[in-house]
Coordinates of C-alpha atoms and ligand atoms in Angstrom, one line a residue:
M355 CA 13.0 -5.4 17.3
K356 CA 15.1 -2.2 17.4
L357 CA 13.5 0.5 15.3
K358 CA 15.6 2.1 12.5
V359 CA 13.2 4.7 11.1
F360 CA 9.8 4.9 12.8
T361 CA 9.0 5.9 16.3
P362 CA 7.2 3.6 18.7
S363 CA 4.1 5.8 18.3
E364 CA 4.2 5.5 14.5
I365 CA 4.5 1.7 14.9
E366 CA 1.5 1.8 17.2
Q367 CA -0.4 3.8 14.5
F368 CA 0.5 1.2 11.9
I369 CA -0.8 -1.6 14.1
E370 CA -4.0 0.1 15.0
E371 CA -4.9 2.0 11.8
G372 CA -3.0 -0.1 9.3
Y373 CA -0.7 2.5 7.8
V374 CA 2.2 4.8 8.5
V375 CA 3.9 7.3 6.2
L376 CA 7.6 7.3 5.4
R377 CA 8.4 10.9 4.5
E378 CA 11.2 11.6 2.0
G379 CA 11.9 7.9 1.4
F380 CA 13.6 8.6 -1.9
P381 CA 14.7 11.8 -3.7
R382 CA 12.2 14.0 -5.5
R383 CA 14.6 14.0 -8.5
V384 CA 14.0 10.2 -8.8
A385 CA 10.2 10.8 -8.8
A386 CA 10.5 13.5 -11.5
E387 CA 12.6 11.2 -13.7
I388 CA 10.1 8.4 -13.3
R389 CA 7.2 10.7 -14.2
A390 CA 9.1 11.8 -17.3
R391 CA 9.6 8.1 -18.4
L392 CA 5.9 7.3 -17.7
W393 CA 4.8 10.3 -19.8
E394 CA 6.8 8.9 -22.7
K395 CA 5.3 5.4 -22.1
M396 CA 1.8 6.8 -22.2
G397 CA 2.5 8.8 -25.3
L398 CA 1.1 11.9 -23.6
R399 CA 2.6 15.2 -22.6
E400 CA 2.5 17.0 -19.3
D401 CA 2.2 20.4 -21.1
D402 CA -0.6 19.3 -23.4
P403 CA -3.8 18.7 -21.3
A404 CA -5.9 18.6 -24.5
G405 CA -4.4 15.1 -25.0
W406 CA -5.6 13.7 -21.7
K407 CA -8.7 11.9 -22.9
Q408 CA -9.4 9.5 -20.0
P409 CA -9.5 9.6 -16.2
L410 CA -7.0 6.7 -15.8
V411 CA -4.1 5.2 -17.7
H412 CA -3.0 2.0 -16.0
I413 CA 0.6 1.1 -16.9
K414 CA 0.5 -2.6 -16.0
E415 CA 4.2 -3.2 -15.9
A416 CA 7.0 -3.6 -13.4
L417 CA 10.0 -1.5 -14.4
G418 CA 13.6 -1.8 -13.2
G419 CA 16.9 0.0 -13.7
A420 CA 17.5 3.7 -13.0
P421 CA 15.4 5.7 -12.3
F422 CA 12.8 3.1 -11.2
S423 CA 15.1 1.1 -9.0
E424 CA 16.3 4.2 -7.2
V425 CA 13.1 4.3 -5.2
W426 CA 14.6 1.5 -3.2
T427 CA 16.9 3.5 -0.9
Q428 CA 18.5 2.3 2.3
R429 CA 15.9 4.5 4.2
V430 CA 13.1 2.6 2.5
F431 CA 14.6 -0.8 3.4
D432 CA 15.2 0.4 7.0
A433 CA 11.4 1.2 7.1
F434 CA 10.6 -2.2 5.7
D435 CA 12.8 -3.8 8.4
D436 CA 10.8 -1.9 11.0
L437 CA 7.5 -3.2 9.7
M438 CA 8.2 -6.7 8.4
G439 CA 11.5 -7.6 10.2
A440 CA 15.0 -7.4 8.8
E441 CA 15.9 -10.4 6.5
R442 CA 12.2 -11.6 6.4
Y443 CA 11.3 -10.2 3.0
R444 CA 12.5 -10.3 -0.5
K445 CA 14.1 -7.0 -1.5
P446 CA 12.4 -5.7 -4.7
Q447 CA 14.4 -4.6 -7.7
T448 CA 11.6 -3.2 -9.8
I449 CA 8.5 -1.0 -9.2
G450 CA 5.0 -1.1 -10.7
W451 CA 2.2 -1.1 -11.6
F452 CA 1.4 2.5 -12.2
P453 CA -2.2 3.8 -12.1
V454 CA -2.0 7.4 -13.4
S455 CA -5.1 9.4 -12.8
F456 CA -6.0 12.6 -14.6
P457 CA -7.9 15.7 -13.4
G458 CA -10.8 17.2 -15.3
F459 CA -13.2 14.3 -15.3
E460 CA -14.8 14.7 -11.9
A461 CA -15.6 18.0 -10.2
P462 CA -14.6 18.8 -6.6
P463 CA -15.4 18.2 -3.7
W464 CA -13.6 15.0 -3.3
R465 CA -15.8 12.2 -2.0
A466 CA -14.9 8.7 -0.7
P467 CA -15.3 6.3 -3.6
E468 CA -18.5 4.1 -3.6
K469 CA -17.0 1.4 -5.7
G470 CA -13.7 -0.4 -6.1
W471 CA -12.9 -1.2 -2.5
H472 CA -10.7 -4.2 -2.1
V473 CA -7.9 -6.0 -0.3
D474 CA -4.9 -6.6 -2.6
G475 CA -3.8 -10.0 -3.8
I476 CA -5.4 -11.5 -6.9
Q477 CA -2.3 -13.6 -7.4
F478 CA -2.6 -15.9 -4.4
H479 CA -5.0 -17.8 -2.1
H480 CA -5.3 -15.9 1.1
H481 CA -4.5 -17.2 4.6
V482 CA -4.2 -15.2 7.8
Y483 CA -0.5 -16.0 7.7
S484 CA 0.2 -15.6 3.9
R485 CA 3.7 -14.8 2.9
D486 CA 2.7 -13.7 -0.6
Q487 CA 2.2 -10.0 0.4
G488 CA 4.1 -8.8 3.4
L489 CA 3.3 -5.1 3.0
L490 CA 1.4 -2.8 0.7
P491 CA 3.6 0.2 0.0
I492 CA 2.0 3.0 -2.1
V493 CA 4.9 4.9 -3.6
I494 CA 4.0 8.6 -4.1
L495 CA 5.5 9.8 -7.4
S496 CA 3.8 13.2 -7.7
D497 CA 2.6 15.7 -5.0
I498 CA -0.8 14.5 -4.0
G499 CA -2.9 17.0 -1.9
P500 CA -6.4 16.7 -0.7
G501 CA -8.8 15.9 -3.6
D502 CA -6.0 15.0 -5.9
G503 CA -6.9 11.3 -6.2
G504 CA -4.9 9.9 -3.3
T505 CA -5.8 6.3 -2.7
A506 CA -8.7 6.0 -0.2
I507 CA -7.9 3.8 2.8
D508 CA -10.3 2.5 5.4
L509 CA -8.4 2.9 8.7
G510 CA -8.4 -0.2 10.9
S511 CA -9.9 -2.5 8.2
H512 CA -6.8 -4.7 8.2
K513 CA -8.0 -6.0 11.6
L514 CA -11.4 -6.9 10.1
A515 CA -9.8 -8.7 7.2
A516 CA -7.4 -10.6 9.6
R517 CA -10.4 -11.8 11.7
I518 CA -12.3 -12.9 8.5
L519 CA -9.2 -14.8 7.3
A520 CA -8.6 -16.4 10.7
E521 CA -12.2 -17.7 10.8
S522 CA -11.8 -19.2 7.3
E523 CA -8.8 -21.4 8.3
P524 CA -7.6 -23.9 7.5
A525 CA -9.1 -23.5 4.0
G526 CA -8.4 -19.8 3.6
L527 CA -10.2 -17.7 1.0
D528 CA -9.8 -16.7 -2.5
I529 CA -9.6 -12.9 -3.1
Q530 CA -13.2 -12.6 -4.4
E531 CA -14.6 -14.3 -1.3
L532 CA -12.4 -12.3 1.0
G533 CA -13.5 -9.1 -0.7
K534 CA -17.2 -10.1 -0.4
R535 CA -16.9 -10.8 3.3
V536 CA -15.0 -7.6 4.1
A537 CA -17.6 -5.6 2.1
Q538 CA -20.4 -6.8 4.5
H539 CA -18.9 -4.6 7.2
P540 CA -19.2 -0.8 7.5
F541 CA -16.3 1.5 6.9
K542 CA -14.5 2.8 10.0
K543 CA -12.8 6.0 8.8
V544 CA -11.8 6.7 5.3
V545 CA -8.8 8.9 4.6
E546 CA -6.9 9.9 1.5
A547 CA -3.3 8.9 1.0
N548 CA -1.9 12.4 0.5
G549 CA 1.8 13.1 0.3
Q550 CA 4.8 14.6 -1.5
A551 CA 6.7 12.9 -4.3
G552 CA 9.3 10.8 -2.5
D553 CA 7.0 9.7 0.4
I554 CA 5.8 6.1 0.7
F555 CA 2.5 5.1 2.4
M556 CA 3.3 1.8 4.1
H557 CA 0.0 -0.2 4.5
H558 CA -0.7 -3.4 6.3
P559 CA -1.2 -6.0 3.5
M560 CA -4.8 -6.7 4.6
I561 CA -6.0 -3.1 4.5
R562 CA -9.2 -2.2 2.5
H563 CA -8.5 0.5 0.0
A564 CA -9.8 2.0 -3.3
R565 CA -8.8 4.3 -6.1
S566 CA -10.4 7.7 -5.7
A567 CA -11.4 10.3 -8.3
N568 CA -8.8 13.0 -9.1
T569 CA -10.8 16.1 -8.4
G570 CA -7.6 18.3 -8.3
R571 CA -5.6 20.0 -11.1
S572 CA -2.5 17.9 -11.4
V573 CA -1.9 14.4 -12.7
R574 CA -1.5 11.8 -10.0
F575 CA 1.3 9.2 -10.2
I576 CA 1.7 6.3 -7.8
C577 CA 2.7 2.7 -7.9
N578 CA 1.9 -0.1 -5.5
P579 CA 4.5 -2.9 -5.6
C580 CA 4.0 -6.2 -3.8
I581 CA 6.5 -7.2 -1.2
V582 CA 6.9 -10.9 -0.6
L583 CA 8.0 -12.5 2.6
H584 CA 10.5 -15.3 2.7
E585 CA 8.3 -17.4 5.0
H586 CA 4.8 -17.4 6.2
M587 CA 4.0 -15.0 9.0
N588 CA 4.5 -16.5 12.4
L589 CA 1.5 -15.7 14.6
K590 CA 2.7 -17.7 17.5
R591 CA 6.2 -16.5 18.3
E592 CA 7.7 -17.4 21.6
R593 CA 9.0 -14.0 22.4
E594 CA 6.6 -11.0 22.1
E595 CA 9.5 -8.8 20.8
D596 CA 10.0 -11.1 17.8
Y597 CA 6.7 -10.2 16.2
S598 CA 6.9 -7.8 13.3
P599 CA 4.4 -5.0 13.5
V600 CA 2.6 -6.6 10.5
E601 CA 2.2 -9.8 12.5
R602 CA 1.5 -8.0 15.8
A603 CA -1.5 -6.2 14.2
I604 CA -3.0 -9.6 13.2
V605 CA -2.3 -11.1 16.6
R606 CA -3.9 -8.1 18.4
A607 CA -6.9 -8.2 16.1
L608 CA -7.5 -11.8 16.9
A609 CA -7.0 -11.3 20.7
E610 CA -9.4 -8.4 20.7
Q611 CA -12.0 -10.5 19.1
A612 CA -11.6 -13.3 21.6
K613 CA -12.2 -10.9 24.5
Ligands
AKG1329 O1 -5.0 3.9 -7.8 C1 -5.1 3.8 -6.6 O2 -5.1 4.8 -5.9 C2 -5.2 2.5 -5.9 C3 -4.7 1.4 -6.7 C4 -5.1 0.1 -6.1 O3 -5.8 0.0 -5.2 C5 -4.6 -1.2 -6.7 O4 -4.2 -1.2 -7.8 O5 -4.7 -2.2 -6.0

């Protein structure tokens, strides 16, 4: 596959670690307009911290039209093409949901969360080739520095989940059982998804991740839309170059296990 946005070494990082960051995927202006709309929706004000009464407000909605749909730029779709394969996924029109996390409830230093680790996908039965989630993008809507509540991700855990799923075939696993089995394994390396408004963290759909406490000073806005593939992943392609990086990560995880 000819790459449009990422370099071969970034693709290699995605395959091995389970994530790559698209910097400046969409304009900062769009992020600012979305935040303004979300403040309105929450009935809270950015300039009135006295009104922030809880560490998290979860806006469980997918929202479309400008400014929300303006996240989906050609650059973002080019990045999706690089990771899932052009024409192999359904182009989203909306974004959501929005977990907004507030500072002032947990003191620094930031620590990796003890609870809440999961692989996404409560809405489908999981197979190693599932089409229901082709990628997990975390759309950064506010500047998120170290300690500011960036999503915690366990690098390389997508390979573990892939192996667990492969072993469960042909029955596959429901999300609770997948979560339980992944939780029996130690963490490899936990990092925070830090970035600037306009960046998008592109995660392998099988990565283990968790919400982390916002120990910073600013309100953290993200959203994590689900990108659906048109067809199941193909883990037995005839030509090596036809694998998407999402598929190649799974194929490699299974080959490493067989060694
Ligand atoms: O809030 C976050 O940082 C993570 C959100 C998340 O993991 C989820 O909603 O699946």
